[in-house]
Amino acid sequence: MQQPYDLPLEQLRVYQPPLTKRPDFDDFWSETLQELAAVPLRHERTPFDYPVKGVRVYRMTFDGFNHAPIEAWLAFPEQDKPLPGIVQYHGYNWAADNQLHETVNLALKGYAVLQMLCRGQQSGSVDNVISSNGHVTGWMTKGILNPKEYYYRAVYMDAVRALEVLRDLPEVDGSRIGVIGGSQGGALTLAAAALSDIPKLALADYPYLSHFERAIDIAPAGPYGELNDYFRRHCSFPEVETKARETLTYFDIMNLAPRIRCHTWIGIGLIDTITPPSTVFAVYNHLACSKEIGIYRYFGHEPIPAAIMPKLKLMMDYLQ
Amino acid sequence: MQQPYDLPLEQLRVYQPPLTKRPDFDDFWSETLQELAAVPLRHERTPFDYPVKGVRVYRMTFDGFNHAPIEAWLAFPEQDKPLPGIVQYHGYNWAADNQLHETVNLALKGYAVLQMLCRGQQSGSVDNVISSNGHVTGWMTKGILNPKEYYYRAVYMDAVRALEVLRDLPEVDGSRIGVIGGSQGGALTLAAAALSDIPKLALADYPYLSHFERAIDIAPAGPYGELNDYFRRHCSFPEVETKARETLTYFDIMNLAPRIRCHTWIGIGLIDTITPPSTVFAVYNHLACSKEIGIYRYFGHEPIPAAIMPKLKLMMDYLQ
Amino acid sequence: MQQPYDLPLEQLRVYQPPLTKRPDFDDFWSETLQELAAVPLRHERTPFDYPVKGVRVYRMTFDGFNHAPIEAWLAFPEQDKPLPGIVQYHGYNWAADNQLHETVNLALKGYAVLQMLCRGQQSGSVDNVISSNGHVTGWMTKGILNPKEYYYRAVYMDAVRALEVLRDLPEVDGSRIGVIGGSQGGALTLAAAALSDIPKLALADYPYLSHFERAIDIAPAGPYGELNDYFRRHCSFPEVETKARETLTYFDIMNLAPRIRCHTWIGIGLIDTITPPSTVFAVYNHLACSKEIGIYRYFGHEPIPAAIMPKLKLMMDYLQ
Amino acid sequence: MQQPYDLPLEQLRVYQPPLTKRPDFDDFWSETLQELAAVPLRHERTPFDYPVKGVRVYRMTFDGFNHAPIEAWLAFPEQDKPLPGIVQYHGYNWAADNQLHETVNLALKGYAVLQMLCRGQQSGSVDNVISSNGHVTGWMTKGILNPKEYYYRAVYMDAVRALEVLRDLPEVDGSRIGVIGGSQGGALTLAAAALSDIPKLALADYPYLSHFERAIDIAPAGPYGELNDYFRRHCSFPEVETKARETLTYFDIMNLAPRIRCHTWIGIGLIDTITPPSTVFAVYNHLACSKEIGIYRYFGHEPIPAAIMPKLKLMMDYLQ
Amino acid sequence: MQQPYDLPLEQLRVYQPPLTKRPDFDDFWSETLQELAAVPLRHERTPFDYPVKGVRVYRMTFDGFNHAPIEAWLAFPEQDKPLPGIVQYHGYNWAADNQLHETVNLALKGYAVLQMLCRGQQSGSVDNVISSNGHVTGWMTKGILNPKEYYYRAVYMDAVRALEVLRDLPEVDGSRIGVIGGSQGGALTLAAAALSDIPKLALADYPYLSHFERAIDIAPAGPYGELNDYFRRHCSFPEVETKARETLTYFDIMNLAPRIRCHTWIGIGLIDTITPPSTVFAVYNHLACSKEIGIYRYFGHEPIPAAIMPKLKLMMDYLQ
Amino acid sequence: MQQPYDLPLEQLRVYQPPLTKRPDFDDFWSETLQELAAVPLRHERTPFDYPVKGVRVYRMTFDGFNHAPIEAWLAFPEQDKPLPGIVQYHGYNWAADNQLHETVNLALKGYAVLQMLCRGQQSGSVDNVISSNGHVTGWMTKGILNPKEYYYRAVYMDAVRALEVLRDLPEVDGSRIGVIGGSQGGALTLAAAALSDIPKLALADYPYLSHFERAIDIAPAGPYGELNDYFRRHCSFPEVETKARETLTYFDIMNLAPRIRCHTWIGIGLIDTITPPSTVFAVYNHLACSKEIGIYRYFGHEPIPAAIMPKLKLMMDYLQ
């Protein structure tokens, strides 16, 4: 395969396909946010005994969208004054024991870190939205025939609520909160930054759920393929694909991108076969905020060491 | 790989590991069946225009477990007198447009065929049981920490209800009903035969959900691996695996096998890497009913032409 | 891989490369048909006990090209008046026990169905043409250095003879006969429609043996690769490739396409890596008859459920 | 995979399964040899201009079994006195331009080398035995339902005739002729040594066509799998497999092994997945002649450098 | 593949093959340590600007075996009193930018951490031992024909020297130093603990370079295969393998295990295909010190979240 | 994959990207050659007993660059008058016992053949240049941060010295010497022809180390990928890649090509995924000498039978 596959870098830099949002796009999100607002802010935590000195760790539960109990890890260094905060979102079908350690490792760098565990994907976070339709394995097509039932509607709102929860903690300085995550977590990072005014900084590695139309055509691997699979299954009834594609427009990070106002950094590897570079640049080139992009020629959909220090530097600049 | 992998055939023939059911196993199912019985029998159908003469085809909906709307295809030849009936169950994550054609093809052989579309897995069948815990992609671990929430509890009951629905149709002779299916459909076939006295014949190709303990250790491919994956994710908290394994005992087809009373045929390929032969023989060797097994040396988890005529012959013998 | 790989759909729709046939192309086929005509029409059948009521099934043998005994399955519903007929052709190296069941399933839809088993590829059909040259595994290069010895010359003629045999049966209305098949069977469907005036309808899924020149360059998988392999083996003697490519022009379905006069339907999946879409559109765009094409965005070289009802509908419209 | 897979070496050394030959085994071969003897010895050659001094190269044709024209390469160093001779046989579906170079390279070492090109597998060698039955791709199952029609019957006889041809050349000392080959060529080497008294030395690398019964069960890769594939296709009609397995007994090198009387060397790699070591040891342990075995721990079915010098040394010892 | 492949767990627990060390094993290491001791302790560091508050990070260079300049990362929290120290070793061919971040993450937990970059494998660490012989790609066979030239002789000594360097730092309490690493790093962890009395704790994930004899036979993947490859290349000259195997006995962690005196924890996943469980248990069962083993049923050669807290707990218990 | 992938043939034929050499390119090589010249010509040989008559075989050692002992095989036919000579170079990480046989096979065609075993890659050839930096597995990045330390600087000089050694042998006519090799051996063939005036003929199959810039972007497989891997590892420190790419310009065969003055033949397969055709044409199109190219449509990076006779013919024309 051509090593920097997808479009050449010079084309990626200016790739800005038309937005696909429907006229009621903003109304949809206003109503959805109101629905979230109707759920009272509620959270509780129980200490977790982590074998490291100088850090406090908690299992946390909060009420998410539709009153679903959502689990999270919370960690912060023992310190007297209010800390800057970070909400962290994990990748698709990725949550596991290691979310705990990831949360602690970031907290030790001087932040109160709350890592939300995505509903349905992780123990304790309850996916309580019933879909009127079936789907293929995974969550990408759950509720896809109705924007109000689509899986990510609730998850985007949980992501916003997680920010409200972190801001509500006594140990946290609510004016210095950032969001971070990669892949699905990158999508949630950008969605939360678009749908909440709490974040002052958004750091998204190779965001997922972006520019679906092209992803369906070009992603060689990974969960975008669930869409292709779903469409296959309903090939005799093409109205299913039409409806599903319409639903996706409400959740496409590309369509949400222009709403983001905080400083935003996006990272992308040029050999990423799961979130193709063009789908990520499509988002980046629609950002209207202050922004930066980290481009990694030799990396795919994987941890990128060269992206670590730029992100830590931005946290220091914007949150400390 | 050794071509007939797993145990040698002579060992398979006598492989009968101890049942793993807990003391309240039968109580669990009695209560579950009572819960199903509390849902009134309700079904409706709308004609579907299929371009073949002499057959009637319908889209059907019935109330399943927990009052969930369950979709099905119904087809039967135009005929004056009551027909023998067959409930058909599809494979895991397998349902698609072709279920329609499969249903018609079997109906044309002289049966009223109802193919249930598994909840959540297929458009129109609503998975309305909320799980208190998350899971990995797929349905194998949905609700796995509580037998009352486990995904297959509802599906097994839907499978029983599908039989009651078919028996209720005026075109059907309720005393001549069979069940058929492969893989997940084979598991549902046997579960329905164990939990309902309607079926007079059960035909199960390489049944899934059988002898989980060994499947976890030996299945080289396929969705049993979701269990391994789930256990991986919770490796720091071994009580999760313990609880999950306990839940599985209630749904293990091996534990349900002794309850089956109708004539039962099971088919298995000796190079099946998804439902290993030993897990299938474990079920077969625990059957207490009249039974037959079809053993196919050169086949894996796939359509087995040599199994077609034996199944059609049994339908003629037991249902016509 | 780009999901709709090969040319973009808008280019496929108008892709019409020049024909490659040699001046004596039509003479070649006239002489070949005369050679077939010299073989007297002879066929016999023995009943086969299939465990389904209302259908008659036979093992059939007829004299094919060069007097070779050719086997076939024959099935039709028990009925008083003459039935419409269908000759069915199977895929490359694909014939097996399941041809029997496929034949019955189609017959039950109201047709007298004869499925020819390709010579050499299936038990009982004798490949009696000796090739002066060796070949690589498979049949694609058997006799490839001489059009008169090429494997498919005899097979195309057997396909024509199968039509004559079906027309000759008392149970069949010879004026309502169609041809159907996929892949190699799709090629034979179109070849038979081009070389015989019996068919009133041709239904070809992803036809093989089409537009060889491009197939050699572009097919990522499947038996077109036998040609590449054959050419590799003779790389020191380039005259072999030249001669072989010339032979192929006589059998290229693209070159036969303009001769077809009955209504023709072709189906193709846009991610088919065995019969690349462009090779199929090359055929379609050279058809001069009444025609339709079914395009399936998410399918490769595999059964396509969405193609079933369109084909059944055409059978009803043209044959019943 | 366990690196020396199959049986442990100490078990391989004594592995001697019972012969499977039928009572008429020797009669079958006597009659077959008589049938060959009825074909008059006929051969011709045309010089081939090979760009190396001191060697003469020819394209050769001789009459093989059933009077088929069989092609061969012939090469020998320019020399005054009669040369020792070697007949070389190539691997399965392997012949190509490089057979020419292989022949020259061996000739340059001081031998008159004739490399037979297997009928059907290579340009110019005509496979003129018609099989009453079809087969799967490849030659392993061609004619498998009748020992008289089985593909290798003719090939074994061609291999014997090639020896007679070489002996008949004026440049050759007919009393110093050996046979050599690997894989299929190893099988032909041993078959020729068993069925002809011309060879004074047999050198067989990982011989194929040996101990079929075990090969079907254990070979993870390669053309033994054609047998498994063939049996799959006829799974509804088990008499086909029975008949085919009976045919194979006549051609199993293991059954021919006890007939060999010349010095025989066999080479085998312990990670050979195409001709499993146990199938080769089964042959070796049934040899009643003077014999040696080369065992290569780290090699599979591939050229084994360590086997070259032992073979060259044996040629010097036995042929020069 | 059998999911817990290799030996069953109950056999692993008692698997203790005989040691393979030669009579001069201890002399060899005494002399080697003397050779190291002759290199004066020399190290220097330059601050590295890492964007996190409260931690000091340095690029470090020290003189390793044979006076080679060896690079390392050094990090520790800003603190007044001497810190416990940890020397960390990375995996085979694994070092990269991320070693920096790994070092910082561990330092933030309250330790002065020095991560040595293995010579030749990483920028700045010079591999200055010339081998009289060539090798295959990788380092496993570099110098393998002479224990004095073998690659790991120098690396084991660098690992010891790294401990001496860390102990020498003013910020470190030399009486509370541990060693940690996985795979190659696990081997170095154990080698350092066997060859130096500085470590008070050794934490080794799935150690490499252990029980070579079995690894050659059983490892399905990974760099043990370099040995197999090397032996292949010299198959004509078996004395090469003999000599190489002898060299390996000096470096086999199994042979060094009995020398370890500090508390030792070893972790192993039961589906590890790169360092097979039996090779790790062989080491563990030869440990004569206070010891623990972490067994992870569902993990291969990869980060194991469940192993993190046990290791952190041991660091607290033994080093703080 | 498009079968002739990379650029279309007509574009390949004219593909001539700008040279990348730095101003001191020729000075660099002058100084390097002077450094070689300072090593006195020294070589010795010991007879090797090869079991073929009429050929003499020796193990040879000579002093290479930096006085490293370099091993070689030497073979030639027993003959009275001086022989034409050929220096042969092997592929990357490819040398093994078979180099011996390859050498003999070519010698038997009438040449004194010396096959150099590349330092470090093969037993006995000592890689005695210490690199100040580490590298990834393999030799491609060894010393890559400094042209004077780069691995191939010494190897190119060894290749020149091998020519001087062969010319120095009494059995050889020093005015008739050629160079030959494939892949890495093809690169060395061209490098030697560019840096020495001894060769009268250069025969290079799919030369490696050519047009690095494009190879990094396009090679789907093989050791060019070591560069991509090395750059990945240092992604946080982009100056590393910059420096490495500069070093490569000194060794790029494309930059050396214009210096070649003897007749040169290059062979390339159009489906070569290891040395992409465009990188080879880039070299070819920069050759200023008398030249020919062999283009093989159906071949990748593998032995190409059709290339053998053209090469033998050129040897006869230019060396005999």
XYZ file of N, CA, C and O in Angstrom, chain D residues 214-306:
372
model
N -3.107 -41.337 6.221
C -2.687 -40.388 7.247
C -2.584 -38.962 6.683
O -2.893 -37.992 7.368
N -2.155 -38.877 5.450
C -2.027 -37.553 4.842
C -3.369 -36.814 4.867
O -3.433 -35.620 5.155
N -4.431 -37.524 4.584
C -5.770 -36.907 4.604
C -6.091 -36.354 5.989
O -6.717 -35.302 6.122
N -5.628 -37.040 6.988
C -5.946 -36.611 8.358
C -5.034 -35.510 8.872
O -5.416 -34.754 9.756
N -3.825 -35.432 8.340
C -2.840 -34.602 9.045
C -2.199 -33.485 8.233
O -1.697 -32.515 8.812
N -2.211 -33.569 6.907
C -1.491 -32.549 6.125
C -2.163 -31.177 6.274
O -3.296 -31.002 5.863
N -1.465 -30.204 6.853
C -2.090 -28.905 7.045
C -2.169 -28.073 5.771
O -2.909 -27.099 5.719
N -1.425 -28.417 4.748
C -1.370 -27.588 3.550
C -1.048 -28.457 2.350
O -0.628 -29.598 2.493
N -1.243 -27.897 1.173
C -0.800 -28.563 -0.042
C -1.835 -29.452 -0.679
O -2.959 -29.598 -0.191
N -1.438 -30.121 -1.783
C -2.428 -30.799 -2.627
C -3.027 -32.079 -2.063
O -3.991 -32.567 -2.638
N -2.497 -32.636 -0.977
C -3.270 -33.737 -0.378
C -4.682 -33.242 -0.085
O -5.643 -33.994 -0.104
N -4.792 -31.967 0.204
C -6.093 -31.377 0.504
C -7.107 -31.518 -0.621
O -8.308 -31.407 -0.384
N -6.644 -31.770 -1.832
C -7.613 -32.000 -2.918
C -8.482 -33.206 -2.611
O -9.646 -33.268 -3.011
N -7.887 -34.167 -1.910
C -8.670 -35.357 -1.541
C -9.769 -34.967 -0.563
O -10.934 -35.325 -0.738
N -9.393 -34.214 0.470
C -10.395 -33.754 1.422
C -11.493 -32.973 0.712
O -12.674 -33.143 0.965
N -11.081 -32.137 -0.226
C -12.046 -31.318 -0.947
C -12.993 -32.206 -1.769
O -14.210 -32.015 -1.784
N -12.411 -33.189 -2.425
C -13.225 -34.095 -3.245
C -14.236 -34.855 -2.379
O -15.400 -34.995 -2.745
N -13.784 -35.307 -1.231
C -14.691 -36.063 -0.359
C -15.810 -35.153 0.150
O -16.961 -35.575 0.262
N -15.479 -33.923 0.475
C -16.494 -32.938 0.865
C -17.597 -32.830 -0.172
O -18.784 -32.803 0.162
N -17.172 -32.736 -1.422
C -18.153 -32.513 -2.480
C -19.138 -33.663 -2.631
O -20.197 -33.492 -3.216
N -18.713 -34.835 -2.198
C -19.560 -36.008 -2.378
C -20.024 -36.560 -1.038
O -20.233 -37.752 -0.888
N -20.188 -35.684 -0.090
C -20.495 -36.162 1.261
C -21.845 -36.857 1.355
O -22.063 -37.681 2.228
N -22.747 -36.543 0.453
C -24.057 -37.215 0.505
C -23.985 -38.634 -0.042
O -24.926 -39.401 0.123
N -22.900 -38.922 -0.728
C -22.793 -40.216 -1.388
C -21.492 -40.885 -0.949
O -20.504 -40.914 -1.689
N -21.486 -41.446 0.260
C -20.224 -41.924 0.852
C -19.552 -43.030 0.052
O -18.354 -43.274 0.220
N -20.271 -43.678 -0.834
C -19.628 -44.727 -1.630
C -18.535 -44.133 -2.530
O -17.595 -44.831 -2.917
N -18.649 -42.857 -2.828
C -17.613 -42.213 -3.641
C -16.281 -42.208 -2.895
O -15.243 -42.591 -3.441
N -16.319 -41.805 -1.635
C -15.075 -41.787 -0.856
C -14.500 -43.192 -0.722
O -13.292 -43.402 -0.846
N -15.350 -44.160 -0.479
C -14.891 -45.539 -0.346
C -14.146 -45.996 -1.595
O -13.046 -46.548 -1.518
N -14.758 -45.730 -2.725
C -14.152 -46.160 -3.991
C -12.831 -45.420 -4.234
O -11.823 -45.999 -4.645
N -12.837 -44.122 -3.960
C -11.633 -43.319 -4.187
C -10.488 -43.795 -3.301
O -9.345 -43.928 -3.741
N -10.788 -44.058 -2.050
C -9.735 -44.529 -1.146
C -9.176 -45.873 -1.625
O -7.976 -46.139 -1.481
N -10.032 -46.698 -2.187
C -9.543 -47.971 -2.700
C -8.596 -47.744 -3.884
O -7.526 -48.360 -3.960
N -8.980 -46.860 -4.769
C -8.102 -46.555 -5.909
C -6.722 -46.118 -5.430
O -5.687 -46.518 -5.975
N -6.718 -45.259 -4.407
C -5.437 -44.716 -3.949
C -4.478 -45.805 -3.468
O -3.259 -45.654 -3.568
N -5.006 -46.904 -2.963
C -4.095 -47.949 -2.464
C -3.152 -48.457 -3.558
O -2.034 -48.872 -3.267
N -3.610 -48.415 -4.805
C -2.764 -48.928 -5.892
C -1.597 -48.000 -6.188
O -0.606 -48.413 -6.774
N -1.731 -46.750 -5.771
C -0.718 -45.759 -6.147
C 0.077 -45.251 -4.955
O 0.991 -44.476 -5.106
N -0.279 -45.752 -3.784
C 0.405 -45.305 -2.571
C 1.854 -45.762 -2.619
O 2.132 -46.961 -2.690
N 2.758 -44.783 -2.554
C 4.187 -45.125 -2.628
C 4.570 -46.079 -1.495
O 5.457 -46.923 -1.658
N 3.875 -45.973 -0.389
C 4.145 -46.886 0.713
C 3.957 -48.337 0.274
O 4.744 -49.221 0.644
N 2.929 -48.588 -0.527
C 2.681 -49.952 -0.991
C 3.681 -50.397 -2.048
O 3.944 -51.592 -2.207
N 4.240 -49.403 -2.769
C 5.236 -49.752 -3.788
C 6.637 -49.911 -3.194
O 7.504 -50.566 -3.791
N 6.841 -49.314 -2.039
C 8.183 -49.247 -1.462
C 8.883 -50.610 -1.362
O 10.065 -50.737 -1.717
N 8.184 -51.664 -0.907
C 8.893 -52.934 -0.737
C 9.442 -53.507 -2.043
O 10.273 -54.416 -2.012
N 8.975 -52.992 -3.172
C 9.453 -53.514 -4.464
C 10.797 -52.933 -4.890
O 11.414 -53.425 -5.830
N 11.212 -51.859 -4.265
C 12.442 -51.183 -4.710
C 13.661 -52.015 -4.321
O 13.773 -52.506 -3.205
N 14.576 -52.122 -5.269
C 15.775 -52.917 -4.989
C 17.076 -52.125 -5.072
O 18.101 -52.565 -4.584
N 17.068 -50.965 -5.684
C 18.313 -50.185 -5.785
C 18.527 -49.373 -4.504
O 17.625 -49.225 -3.674
N 19.732 -48.823 -4.356
C 20.014 -48.000 -3.181
C 19.131 -46.755 -3.211
O 19.000 -46.092 -4.235
N 18.525 -46.462 -2.074
C 17.530 -45.382 -2.029
C 17.839 -44.419 -0.896
O 18.078 -44.821 0.240
N 17.811 -43.143 -1.240
C 17.976 -42.073 -0.254
C 16.694 -41.243 -0.244
O 16.157 -40.891 -1.297
N 16.205 -40.963 0.963
C 15.020 -40.116 1.093
C 15.360 -38.954 2.020
O 16.034 -39.138 3.036
N 14.922 -37.772 1.642
C 15.137 -36.596 2.491
C 13.803 -36.042 2.978
O 12.821 -36.056 2.236
N 13.777 -35.573 4.218
C 12.529 -35.023 4.748
C 12.838 -33.932 5.790
O 13.729 -34.100 6.642
N 12.129 -32.827 5.700
C 12.232 -31.765 6.706
C 11.190 -31.979 7.784
O 10.054 -32.344 7.485
N 11.559 -31.730 9.023
C 10.622 -32.067 10.111
C 9.508 -31.045 10.292
O 8.603 -31.248 11.090
N 9.583 -29.923 9.574
C 8.440 -29.000 9.646
C 7.734 -28.911 8.288
O 7.119 -27.908 7.955
N 7.809 -30.004 7.559
C 7.144 -30.081 6.259
C 5.633 -30.231 6.479
O 5.184 -31.221 7.039
N 4.864 -29.261 6.041
C 3.415 -29.314 6.251
C 2.672 -29.828 5.021
O 1.459 -29.955 5.043
N 3.396 -30.096 3.954
C 2.749 -30.538 2.711
C 2.872 -32.051 2.559
O 1.919 -32.725 2.189
N 4.049 -32.575 2.821
C 4.219 -34.037 2.899
C 4.687 -34.333 4.322
O 5.883 -34.396 4.590
N 3.722 -34.507 5.222
C 4.076 -34.657 6.646
C 5.120 -35.749 6.871
O 5.071 -36.805 6.224
N 6.062 -35.483 7.769
C 7.152 -36.447 8.014
C 6.670 -37.882 8.218
O 7.274 -38.815 7.697
N 5.587 -38.064 8.926
C 5.155 -39.441 9.190
C 4.800 -40.180 7.906
O 5.001 -41.378 7.804
N 4.277 -39.464 6.919
C 3.925 -40.147 5.663
C 5.180 -40.570 4.919
O 5.174 -41.543 4.173
N 6.253 -39.818 5.120
C 7.515 -40.139 4.455
C 8.235 -41.261 5.189
O 8.767 -42.194 4.570
N 8.220 -41.201 6.509
C 8.825 -42.294 7.260
C 8.061 -43.610 7.028
O 8.657 -44.687 7.039
N 6.766 -43.511 6.844
C 5.984 -44.719 6.555
C 6.540 -45.420 5.321
O 6.638 -46.651 5.266
N 6.906 -44.624 4.318
C 7.521 -45.191 3.117
C 8.903 -45.746 3.447
O 9.221 -46.896 3.129
N 9.697 -44.908 4.088
C 11.082 -45.299 4.355
C 11.157 -46.603 5.151
O 11.955 -47.496 4.841
N 10.284 -46.702 6.138
C 10.338 -47.886 6.997
C 9.796 -49.147 6.325
O 9.918 -50.238 6.864
N 9.199 -48.979 5.150
C 8.777 -50.157 4.378
C 9.750 -50.496 3.256
O 9.521 -51.457 2.523
N 10.796 -49.712 3.120
C 11.794 -50.042 2.105
C 12.581 -51.270 2.548
O 13.008 -51.356 3.707
N 12.762 -52.190 1.630
C 13.512 -53.406 1.957
C 14.909 -53.378 1.350
O 15.683 -54.316 1.512
N 15.222 -52.294 0.659
C 16.508 -52.193 -0.036
C 17.558 -51.526 0.853
O 17.272 -51.107 1.973
N 18.743 -51.406 0.350
C 19.789 -50.590 0.979
C 19.299 -49.154 0.973
O 18.788 -48.670 -0.039
N 19.391 -48.448 2.118
C 18.703 -47.148 2.191
C 19.343 -46.195 3.194
O 20.047 -46.614 4.116
N 19.086 -44.923 3.002
C 19.533 -43.848 3.901
C 18.438 -42.802 3.987
O 17.700 -42.604 3.033
N 18.383 -42.097 5.102
C 17.415 -41.002 5.204
C 18.119 -39.742 5.704
O 18.962 -39.793 6.601
N 17.813 -38.621 5.064
C 18.329 -37.317 5.495
C 17.219 -36.582 6.224
O 16.153 -36.368 5.655
N 17.458 -36.241 7.483
C 16.426 -35.609 8.308
C 16.846 -34.180 8.590
O 17.947 -33.940 9.104
N 15.978 -33.225 8.271
C 16.327 -31.812 8.377
C 15.350 -31.123 9.310
O 14.217 -30.828 8.952
N 15.821 -30.872 10.497
C 15.009 -30.372 11.598
C 14.310 -29.051 11.305
O 13.194 -28.819 11.732
N 14.965 -28.160 10.592
C 14.470 -26.788 10.450
C 13.880 -26.501 9.082
O 13.737 -25.356 8.702
N 13.551 -27.538 8.345
C 13.087 -27.321 6.985
C 11.700 -27.896 6.754
O 11.319 -28.898 7.356
N 10.996 -27.204 5.868
C 9.695 -27.660 5.426
C 9.790 -28.196 4.005
O 10.793 -28.798 3.629
N 8.738 -27.956 3.253
C 8.645 -28.456 1.885
C 9.295 -27.430 0.970
O 8.602 -26.594 0.377
N 10.576 -27.484 0.838
C 11.345 -26.420 0.184
C 12.729 -26.951 -0.129
O 13.129 -27.993 0.382
N 13.480 -26.228 -0.963
C 14.839 -26.690 -1.231
C 15.642 -26.740 0.069
O 15.576 -25.810 0.882
N 16.376 -27.804 0.267
C 17.136 -28.011 1.501
C 18.615 -28.079 1.128
O 19.092 -29.098 0.631
N 19.354 -26.987 1.365
C 20.758 -26.977 0.948
C 21.565 -28.142 1.512
O 22.404 -28.712 0.815
N 21.281 -28.508 2.746
C 22.072 -29.575 3.360
C 21.864 -30.921 2.686
O 22.604 -31.871 2.940
